[in-house]
Short mmCIF file of N, CA and C in Angstrom, two decimals:
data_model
loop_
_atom_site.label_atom_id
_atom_site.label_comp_id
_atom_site.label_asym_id
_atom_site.label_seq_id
_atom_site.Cartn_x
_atom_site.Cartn_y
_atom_site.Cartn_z
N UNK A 1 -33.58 -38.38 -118.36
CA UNK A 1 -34.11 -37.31 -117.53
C UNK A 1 -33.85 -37.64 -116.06
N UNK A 2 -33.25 -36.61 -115.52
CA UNK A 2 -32.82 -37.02 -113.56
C UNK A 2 -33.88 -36.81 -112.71
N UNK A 3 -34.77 -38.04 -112.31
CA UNK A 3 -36.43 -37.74 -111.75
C UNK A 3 -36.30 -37.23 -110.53
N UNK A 4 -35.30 -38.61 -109.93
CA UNK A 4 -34.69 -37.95 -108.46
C UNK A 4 -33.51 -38.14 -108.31
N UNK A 5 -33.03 -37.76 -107.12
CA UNK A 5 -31.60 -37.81 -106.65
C UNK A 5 -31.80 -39.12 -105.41
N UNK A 6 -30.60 -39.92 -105.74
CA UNK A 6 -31.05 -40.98 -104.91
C UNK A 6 -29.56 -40.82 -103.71
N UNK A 7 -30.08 -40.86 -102.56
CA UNK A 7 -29.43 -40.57 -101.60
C UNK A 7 -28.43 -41.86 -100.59
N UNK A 8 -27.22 -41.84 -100.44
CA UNK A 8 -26.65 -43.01 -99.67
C UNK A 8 -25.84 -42.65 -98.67
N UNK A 9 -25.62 -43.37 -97.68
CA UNK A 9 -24.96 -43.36 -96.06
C UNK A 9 -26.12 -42.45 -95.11
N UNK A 10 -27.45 -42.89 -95.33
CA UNK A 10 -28.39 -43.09 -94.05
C UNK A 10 -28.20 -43.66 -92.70
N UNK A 11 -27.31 -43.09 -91.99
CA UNK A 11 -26.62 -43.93 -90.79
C UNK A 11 -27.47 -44.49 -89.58
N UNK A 12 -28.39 -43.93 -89.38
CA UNK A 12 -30.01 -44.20 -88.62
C UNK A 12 -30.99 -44.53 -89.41
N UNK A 13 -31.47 -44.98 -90.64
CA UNK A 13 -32.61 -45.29 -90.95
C UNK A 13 -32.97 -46.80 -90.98
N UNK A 14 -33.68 -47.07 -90.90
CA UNK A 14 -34.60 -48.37 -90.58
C UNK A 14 -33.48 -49.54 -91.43
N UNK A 15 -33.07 -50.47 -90.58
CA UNK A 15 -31.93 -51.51 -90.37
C UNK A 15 -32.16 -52.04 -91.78
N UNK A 16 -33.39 -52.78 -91.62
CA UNK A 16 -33.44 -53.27 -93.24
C UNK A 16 -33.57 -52.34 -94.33
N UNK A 17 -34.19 -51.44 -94.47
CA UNK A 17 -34.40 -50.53 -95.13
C UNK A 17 -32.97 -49.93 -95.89
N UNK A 18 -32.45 -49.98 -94.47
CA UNK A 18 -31.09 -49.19 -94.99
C UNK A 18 -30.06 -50.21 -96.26
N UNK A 19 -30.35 -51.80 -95.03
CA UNK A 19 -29.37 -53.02 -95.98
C UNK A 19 -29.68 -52.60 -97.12
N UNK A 20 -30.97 -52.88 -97.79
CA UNK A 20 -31.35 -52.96 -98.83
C UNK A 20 -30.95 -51.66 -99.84
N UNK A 21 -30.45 -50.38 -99.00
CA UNK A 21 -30.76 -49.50 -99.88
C UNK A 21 -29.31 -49.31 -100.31
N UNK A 22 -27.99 -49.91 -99.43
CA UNK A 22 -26.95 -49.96 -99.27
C UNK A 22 -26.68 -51.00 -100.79
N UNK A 23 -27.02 -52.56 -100.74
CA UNK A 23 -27.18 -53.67 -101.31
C UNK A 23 -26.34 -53.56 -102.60
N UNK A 24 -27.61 -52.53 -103.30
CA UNK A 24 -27.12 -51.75 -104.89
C UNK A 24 -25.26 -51.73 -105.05
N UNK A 25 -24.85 -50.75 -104.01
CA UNK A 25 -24.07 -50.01 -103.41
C UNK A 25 -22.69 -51.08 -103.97
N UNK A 26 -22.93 -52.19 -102.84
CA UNK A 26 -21.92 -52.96 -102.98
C UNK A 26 -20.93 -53.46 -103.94
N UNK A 27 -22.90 -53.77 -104.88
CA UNK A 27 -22.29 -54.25 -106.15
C UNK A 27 -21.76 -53.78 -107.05
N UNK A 28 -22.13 -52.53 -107.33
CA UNK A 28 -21.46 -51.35 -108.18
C UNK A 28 -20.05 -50.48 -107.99
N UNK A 29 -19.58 -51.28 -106.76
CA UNK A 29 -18.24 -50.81 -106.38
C UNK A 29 -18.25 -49.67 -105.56
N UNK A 30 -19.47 -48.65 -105.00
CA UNK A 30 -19.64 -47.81 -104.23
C UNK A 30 -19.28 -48.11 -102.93
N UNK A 31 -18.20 -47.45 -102.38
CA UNK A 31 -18.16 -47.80 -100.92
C UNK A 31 -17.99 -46.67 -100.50
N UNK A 32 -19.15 -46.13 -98.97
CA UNK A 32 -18.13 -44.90 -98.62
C UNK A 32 -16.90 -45.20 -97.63
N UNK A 33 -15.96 -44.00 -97.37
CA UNK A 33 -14.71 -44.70 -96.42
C UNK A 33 -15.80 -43.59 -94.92
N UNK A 34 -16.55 -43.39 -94.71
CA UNK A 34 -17.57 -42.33 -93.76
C UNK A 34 -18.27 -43.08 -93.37
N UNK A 35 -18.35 -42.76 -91.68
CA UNK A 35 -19.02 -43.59 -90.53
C UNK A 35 -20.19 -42.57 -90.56
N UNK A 36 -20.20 -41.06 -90.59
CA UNK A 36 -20.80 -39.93 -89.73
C UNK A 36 -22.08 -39.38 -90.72
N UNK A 37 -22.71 -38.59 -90.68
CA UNK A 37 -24.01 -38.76 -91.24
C UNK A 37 -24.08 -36.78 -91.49
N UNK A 38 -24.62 -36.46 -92.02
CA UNK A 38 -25.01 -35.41 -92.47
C UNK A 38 -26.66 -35.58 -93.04
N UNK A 39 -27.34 -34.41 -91.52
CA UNK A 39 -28.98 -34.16 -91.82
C UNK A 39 -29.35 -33.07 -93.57
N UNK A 40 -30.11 -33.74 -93.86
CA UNK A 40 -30.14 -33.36 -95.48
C UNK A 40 -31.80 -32.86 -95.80
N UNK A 41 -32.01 -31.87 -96.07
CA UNK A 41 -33.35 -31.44 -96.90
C UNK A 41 -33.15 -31.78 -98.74
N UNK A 42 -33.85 -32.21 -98.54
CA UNK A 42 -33.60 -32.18 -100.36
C UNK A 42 -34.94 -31.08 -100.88
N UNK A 43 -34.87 -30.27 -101.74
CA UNK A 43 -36.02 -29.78 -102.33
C UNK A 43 -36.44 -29.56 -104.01
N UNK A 44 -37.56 -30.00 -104.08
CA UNK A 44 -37.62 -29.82 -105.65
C UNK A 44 -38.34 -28.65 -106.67
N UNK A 45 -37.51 -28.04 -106.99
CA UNK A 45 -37.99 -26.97 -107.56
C UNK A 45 -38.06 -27.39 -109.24
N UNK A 46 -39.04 -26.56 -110.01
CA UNK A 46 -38.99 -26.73 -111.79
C UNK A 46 -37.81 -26.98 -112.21
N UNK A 47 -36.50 -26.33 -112.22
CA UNK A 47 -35.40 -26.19 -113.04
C UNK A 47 -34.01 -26.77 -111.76
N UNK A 48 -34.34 -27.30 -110.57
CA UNK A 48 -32.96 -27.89 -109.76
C UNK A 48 -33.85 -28.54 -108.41
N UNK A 49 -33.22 -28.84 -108.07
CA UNK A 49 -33.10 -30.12 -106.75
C UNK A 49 -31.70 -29.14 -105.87
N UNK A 50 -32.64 -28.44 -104.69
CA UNK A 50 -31.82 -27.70 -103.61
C UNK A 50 -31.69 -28.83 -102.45
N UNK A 51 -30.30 -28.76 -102.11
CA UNK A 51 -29.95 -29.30 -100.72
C UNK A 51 -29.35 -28.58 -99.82
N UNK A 52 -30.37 -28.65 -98.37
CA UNK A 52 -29.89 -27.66 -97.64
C UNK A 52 -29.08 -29.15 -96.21
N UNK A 53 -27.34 -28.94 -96.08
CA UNK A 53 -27.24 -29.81 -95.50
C UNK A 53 -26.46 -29.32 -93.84
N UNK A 54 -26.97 -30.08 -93.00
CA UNK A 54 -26.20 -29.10 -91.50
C UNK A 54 -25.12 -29.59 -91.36
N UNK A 55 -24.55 -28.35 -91.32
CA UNK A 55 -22.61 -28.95 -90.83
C UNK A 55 -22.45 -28.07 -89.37
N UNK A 56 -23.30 -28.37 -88.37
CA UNK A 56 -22.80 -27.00 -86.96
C UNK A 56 -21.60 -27.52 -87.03
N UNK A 57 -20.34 -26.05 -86.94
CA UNK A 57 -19.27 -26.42 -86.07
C UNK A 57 -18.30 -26.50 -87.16
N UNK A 58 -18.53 -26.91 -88.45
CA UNK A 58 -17.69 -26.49 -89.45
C UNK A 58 -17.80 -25.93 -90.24
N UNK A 59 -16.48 -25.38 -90.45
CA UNK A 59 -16.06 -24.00 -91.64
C UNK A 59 -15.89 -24.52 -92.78
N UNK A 60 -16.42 -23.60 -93.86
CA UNK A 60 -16.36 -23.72 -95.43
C UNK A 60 -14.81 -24.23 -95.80
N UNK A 61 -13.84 -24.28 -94.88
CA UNK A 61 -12.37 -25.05 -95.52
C UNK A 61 -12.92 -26.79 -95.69
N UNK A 62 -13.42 -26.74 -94.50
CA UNK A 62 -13.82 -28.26 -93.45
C UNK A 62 -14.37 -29.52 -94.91
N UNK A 63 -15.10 -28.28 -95.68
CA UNK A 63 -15.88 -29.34 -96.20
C UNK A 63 -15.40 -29.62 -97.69
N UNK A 64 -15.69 -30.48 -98.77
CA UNK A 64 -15.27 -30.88 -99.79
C UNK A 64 -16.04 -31.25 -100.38
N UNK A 65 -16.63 -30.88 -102.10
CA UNK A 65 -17.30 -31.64 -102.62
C UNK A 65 -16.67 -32.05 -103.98
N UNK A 66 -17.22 -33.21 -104.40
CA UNK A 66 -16.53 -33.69 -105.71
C UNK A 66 -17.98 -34.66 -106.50
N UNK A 67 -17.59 -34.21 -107.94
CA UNK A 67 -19.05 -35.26 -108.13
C UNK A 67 -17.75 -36.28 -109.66
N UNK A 68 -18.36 -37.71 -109.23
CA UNK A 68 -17.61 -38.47 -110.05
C UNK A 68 -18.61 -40.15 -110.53
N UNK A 69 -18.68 -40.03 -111.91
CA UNK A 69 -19.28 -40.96 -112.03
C UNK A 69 -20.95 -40.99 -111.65
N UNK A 70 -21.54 -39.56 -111.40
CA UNK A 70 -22.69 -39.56 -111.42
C UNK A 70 -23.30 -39.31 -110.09
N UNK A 71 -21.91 -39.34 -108.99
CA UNK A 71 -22.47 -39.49 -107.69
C UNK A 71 -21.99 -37.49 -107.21
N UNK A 72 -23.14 -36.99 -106.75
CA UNK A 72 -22.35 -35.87 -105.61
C UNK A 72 -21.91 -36.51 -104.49
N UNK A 73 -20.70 -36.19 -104.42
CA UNK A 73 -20.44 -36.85 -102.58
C UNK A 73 -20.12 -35.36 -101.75
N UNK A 74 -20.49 -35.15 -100.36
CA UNK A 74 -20.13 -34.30 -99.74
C UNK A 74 -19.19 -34.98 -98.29
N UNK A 75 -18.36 -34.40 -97.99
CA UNK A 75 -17.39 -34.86 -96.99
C UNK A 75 -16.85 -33.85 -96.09
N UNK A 76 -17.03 -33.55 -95.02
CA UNK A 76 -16.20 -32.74 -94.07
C UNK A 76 -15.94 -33.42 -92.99
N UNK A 77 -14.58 -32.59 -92.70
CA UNK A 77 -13.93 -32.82 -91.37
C UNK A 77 -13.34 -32.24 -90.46
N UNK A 78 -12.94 -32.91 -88.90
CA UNK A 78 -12.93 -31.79 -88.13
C UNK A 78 -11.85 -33.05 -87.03
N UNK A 79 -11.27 -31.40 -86.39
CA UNK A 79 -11.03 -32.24 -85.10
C UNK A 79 -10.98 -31.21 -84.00
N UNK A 80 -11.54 -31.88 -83.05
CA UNK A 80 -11.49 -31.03 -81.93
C UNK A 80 -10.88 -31.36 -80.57
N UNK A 81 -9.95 -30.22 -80.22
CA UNK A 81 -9.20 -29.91 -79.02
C UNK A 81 -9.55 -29.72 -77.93
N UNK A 82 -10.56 -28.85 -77.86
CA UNK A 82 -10.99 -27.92 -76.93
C UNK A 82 -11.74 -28.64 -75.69
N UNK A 83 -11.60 -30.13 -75.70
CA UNK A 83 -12.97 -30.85 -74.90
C UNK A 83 -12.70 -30.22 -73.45
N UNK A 84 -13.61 -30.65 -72.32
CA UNK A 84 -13.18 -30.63 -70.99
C UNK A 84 -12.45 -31.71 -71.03
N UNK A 85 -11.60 -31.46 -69.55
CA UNK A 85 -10.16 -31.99 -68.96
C UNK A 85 -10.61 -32.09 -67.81
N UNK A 86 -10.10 -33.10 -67.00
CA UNK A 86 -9.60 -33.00 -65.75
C UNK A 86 -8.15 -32.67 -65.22
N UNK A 87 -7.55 -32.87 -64.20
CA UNK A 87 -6.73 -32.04 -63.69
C UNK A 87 -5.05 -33.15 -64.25
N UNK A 88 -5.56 -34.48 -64.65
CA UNK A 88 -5.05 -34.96 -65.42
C UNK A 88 -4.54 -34.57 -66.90
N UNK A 89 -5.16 -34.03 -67.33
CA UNK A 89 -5.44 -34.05 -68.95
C UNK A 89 -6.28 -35.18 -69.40
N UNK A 90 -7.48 -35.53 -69.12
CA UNK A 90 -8.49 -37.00 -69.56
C UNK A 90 -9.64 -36.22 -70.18
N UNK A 91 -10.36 -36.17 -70.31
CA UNK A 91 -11.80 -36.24 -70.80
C UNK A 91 -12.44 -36.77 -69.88
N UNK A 92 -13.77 -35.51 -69.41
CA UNK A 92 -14.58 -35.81 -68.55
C UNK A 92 -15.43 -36.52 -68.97
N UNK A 93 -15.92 -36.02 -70.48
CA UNK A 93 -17.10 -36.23 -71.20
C UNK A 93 -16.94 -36.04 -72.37
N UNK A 94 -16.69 -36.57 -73.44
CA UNK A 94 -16.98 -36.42 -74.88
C UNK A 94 -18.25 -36.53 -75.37
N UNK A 95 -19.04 -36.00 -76.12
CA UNK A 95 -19.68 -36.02 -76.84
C UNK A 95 -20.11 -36.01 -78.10
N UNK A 96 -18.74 -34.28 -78.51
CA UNK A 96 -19.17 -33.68 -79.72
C UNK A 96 -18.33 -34.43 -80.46
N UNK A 97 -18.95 -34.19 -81.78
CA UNK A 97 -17.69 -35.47 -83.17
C UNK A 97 -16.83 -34.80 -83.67
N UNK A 98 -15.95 -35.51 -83.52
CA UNK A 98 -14.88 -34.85 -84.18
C UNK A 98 -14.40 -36.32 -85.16
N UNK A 99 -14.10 -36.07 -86.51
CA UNK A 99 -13.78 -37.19 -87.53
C UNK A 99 -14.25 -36.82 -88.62
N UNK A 100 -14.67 -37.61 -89.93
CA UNK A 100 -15.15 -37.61 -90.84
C UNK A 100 -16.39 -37.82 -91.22
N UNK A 101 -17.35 -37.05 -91.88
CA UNK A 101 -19.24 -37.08 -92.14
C UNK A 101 -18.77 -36.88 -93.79
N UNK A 102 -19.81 -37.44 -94.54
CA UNK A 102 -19.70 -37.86 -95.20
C UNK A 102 -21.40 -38.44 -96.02
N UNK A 103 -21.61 -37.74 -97.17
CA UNK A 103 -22.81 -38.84 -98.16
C UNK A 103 -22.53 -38.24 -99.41
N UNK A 104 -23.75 -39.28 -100.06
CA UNK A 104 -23.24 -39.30 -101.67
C UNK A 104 -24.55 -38.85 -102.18
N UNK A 105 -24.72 -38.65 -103.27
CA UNK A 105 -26.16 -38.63 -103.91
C UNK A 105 -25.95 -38.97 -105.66
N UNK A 106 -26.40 -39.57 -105.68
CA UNK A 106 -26.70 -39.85 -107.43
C UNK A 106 -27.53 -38.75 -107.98
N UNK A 107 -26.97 -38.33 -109.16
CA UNK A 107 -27.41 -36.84 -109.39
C UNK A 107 -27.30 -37.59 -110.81
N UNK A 108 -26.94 -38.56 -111.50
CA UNK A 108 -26.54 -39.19 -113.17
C UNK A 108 -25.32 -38.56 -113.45
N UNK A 109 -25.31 -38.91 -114.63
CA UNK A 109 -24.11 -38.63 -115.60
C UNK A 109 -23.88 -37.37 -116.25
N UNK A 110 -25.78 -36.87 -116.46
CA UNK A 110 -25.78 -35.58 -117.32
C UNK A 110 -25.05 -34.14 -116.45
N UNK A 111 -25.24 -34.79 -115.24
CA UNK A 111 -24.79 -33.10 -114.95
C UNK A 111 -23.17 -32.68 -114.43
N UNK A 112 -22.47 -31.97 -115.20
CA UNK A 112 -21.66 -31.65 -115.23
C UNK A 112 -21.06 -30.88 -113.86
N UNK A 113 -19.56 -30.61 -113.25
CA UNK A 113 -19.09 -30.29 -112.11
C UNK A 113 -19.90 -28.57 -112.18
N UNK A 114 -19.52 -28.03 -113.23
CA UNK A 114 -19.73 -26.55 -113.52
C UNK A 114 -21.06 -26.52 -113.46
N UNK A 115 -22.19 -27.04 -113.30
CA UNK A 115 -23.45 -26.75 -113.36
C UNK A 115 -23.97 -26.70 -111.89
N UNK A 116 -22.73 -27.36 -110.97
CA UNK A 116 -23.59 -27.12 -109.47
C UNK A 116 -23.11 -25.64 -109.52
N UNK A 117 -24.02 -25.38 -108.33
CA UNK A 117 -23.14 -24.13 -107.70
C UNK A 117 -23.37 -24.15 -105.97
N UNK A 118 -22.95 -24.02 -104.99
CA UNK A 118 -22.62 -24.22 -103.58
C UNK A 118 -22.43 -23.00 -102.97
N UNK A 119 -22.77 -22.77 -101.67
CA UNK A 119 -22.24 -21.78 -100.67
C UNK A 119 -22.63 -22.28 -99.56
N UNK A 120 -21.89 -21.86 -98.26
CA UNK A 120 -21.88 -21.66 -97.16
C UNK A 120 -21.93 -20.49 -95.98
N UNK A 121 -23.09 -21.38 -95.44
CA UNK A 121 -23.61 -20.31 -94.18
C UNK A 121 -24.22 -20.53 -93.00
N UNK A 122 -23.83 -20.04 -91.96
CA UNK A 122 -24.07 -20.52 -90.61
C UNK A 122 -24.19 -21.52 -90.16
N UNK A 123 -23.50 -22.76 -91.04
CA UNK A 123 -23.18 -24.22 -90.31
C UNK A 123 -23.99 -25.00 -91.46
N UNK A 124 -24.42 -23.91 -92.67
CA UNK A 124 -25.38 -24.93 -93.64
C UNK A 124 -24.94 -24.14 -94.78
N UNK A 125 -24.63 -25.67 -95.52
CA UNK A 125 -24.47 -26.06 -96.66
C UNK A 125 -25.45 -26.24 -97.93
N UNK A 126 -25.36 -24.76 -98.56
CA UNK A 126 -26.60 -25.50 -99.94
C UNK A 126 -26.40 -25.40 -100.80
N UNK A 127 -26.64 -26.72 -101.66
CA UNK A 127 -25.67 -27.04 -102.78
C UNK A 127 -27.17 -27.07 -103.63
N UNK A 128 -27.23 -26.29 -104.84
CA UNK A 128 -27.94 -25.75 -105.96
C UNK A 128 -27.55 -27.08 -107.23
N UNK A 129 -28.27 -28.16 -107.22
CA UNK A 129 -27.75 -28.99 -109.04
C UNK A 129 -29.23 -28.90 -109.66
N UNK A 130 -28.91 -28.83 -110.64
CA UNK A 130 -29.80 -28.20 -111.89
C UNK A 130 -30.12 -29.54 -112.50
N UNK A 131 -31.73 -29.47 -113.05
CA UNK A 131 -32.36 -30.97 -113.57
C UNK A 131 -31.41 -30.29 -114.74
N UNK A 132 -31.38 -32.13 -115.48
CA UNK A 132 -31.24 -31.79 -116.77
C UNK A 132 -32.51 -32.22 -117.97
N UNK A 133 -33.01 -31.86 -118.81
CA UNK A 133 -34.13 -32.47 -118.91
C UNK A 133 -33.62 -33.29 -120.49
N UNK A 134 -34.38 -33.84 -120.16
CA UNK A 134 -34.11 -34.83 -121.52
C UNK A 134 -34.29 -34.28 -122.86
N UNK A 135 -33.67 -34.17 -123.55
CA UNK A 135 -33.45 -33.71 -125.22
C UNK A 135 -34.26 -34.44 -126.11
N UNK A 136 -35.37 -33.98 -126.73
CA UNK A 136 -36.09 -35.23 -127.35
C UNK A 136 -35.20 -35.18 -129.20
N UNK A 137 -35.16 -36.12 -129.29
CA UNK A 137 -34.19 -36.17 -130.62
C UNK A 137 -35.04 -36.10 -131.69
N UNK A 138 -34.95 -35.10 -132.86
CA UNK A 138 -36.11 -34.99 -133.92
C UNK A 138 -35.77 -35.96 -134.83
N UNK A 139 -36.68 -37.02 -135.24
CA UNK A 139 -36.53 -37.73 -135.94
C UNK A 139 -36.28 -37.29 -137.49
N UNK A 140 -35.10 -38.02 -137.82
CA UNK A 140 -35.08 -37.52 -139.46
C UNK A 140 -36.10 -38.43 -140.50
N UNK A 141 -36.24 -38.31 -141.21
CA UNK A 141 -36.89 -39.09 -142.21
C UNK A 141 -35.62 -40.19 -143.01
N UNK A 142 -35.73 -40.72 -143.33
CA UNK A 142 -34.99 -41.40 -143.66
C UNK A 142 -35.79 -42.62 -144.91
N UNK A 143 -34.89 -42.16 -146.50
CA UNK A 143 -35.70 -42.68 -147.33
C UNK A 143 -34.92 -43.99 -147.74
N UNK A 144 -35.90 -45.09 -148.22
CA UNK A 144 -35.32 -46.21 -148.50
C UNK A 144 -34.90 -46.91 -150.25
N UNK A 145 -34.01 -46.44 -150.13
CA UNK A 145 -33.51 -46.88 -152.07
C UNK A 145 -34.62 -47.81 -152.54
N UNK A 146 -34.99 -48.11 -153.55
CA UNK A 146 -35.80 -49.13 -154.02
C UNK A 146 -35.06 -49.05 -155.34
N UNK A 147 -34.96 -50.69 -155.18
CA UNK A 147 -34.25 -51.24 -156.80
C UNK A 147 -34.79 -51.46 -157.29
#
């Protein structure tokens, strides 16, 4: 049964907190190739686990999802041109990101690619995965020969 969705590449959360939550990560061969962070609601409803995630600034091409091995990963990217200039061509000021954002979520094994479903709107991303609930297996009876 999928109780929760366990979430990875917390790029600001509490130093140790994070080592530790990373730790798992290592050992299991999880690495992300993503520096950049994506703000995430998770919500839990009876029948799915909604994520509402902010992408300002990128378009539904931008972004990518793939789920493999149990993990959702979400990934978008961008680059941007448009900065201020000086009379050089330099950069006065950068700020905004332009590169790769990027997280994962453990969602298990049970749930299949076809069971999410996703859309995009006004810079947010919400991706719909469905619990799966556990199948209780009816026990057969099962009789024992006697010689």
């Amino acid at each position: 049964m999928l109780n929760s969705l366990l979430v990875r590449n917390g790029m600001f959360d509490d130093l140790f907190e994070d080592f530790m939550d990373k730790t798992p990560a290592l050992f299991s061969g999880y690495v992300s190739p993503c520096l950049g962070h994506l703000n995430t609601d998770v919500k839990e409803t009876e029948t799915s686990y909604d994520l509402a995630i902010d992408l300002p600034g990128y378009d539904k091409n931008d972004v990518k999802i793939s789920l493999n091995d149990g993990y959702l990963s979400i990934e978008a990217s961008r680059e941007s041109d448009d900065e201020k200039k000086d009379k050089d061509g330099n950069f006065l000021r950068r700020e905004r990101y332009s590169g790769q954002v990027c997280r994962s979520y453990y969602v298990g094994n049970e749930i299949k690619d076809d069971d999410i479903k996703a859309s995009f709107k006004d810079g947010v991303l919400n991706v719909i995965v469905p619990k799966k609930l556990e199948t209780k297996k009816v026990e057969e009876k099962k009789y024992i020969a006697i010689d």
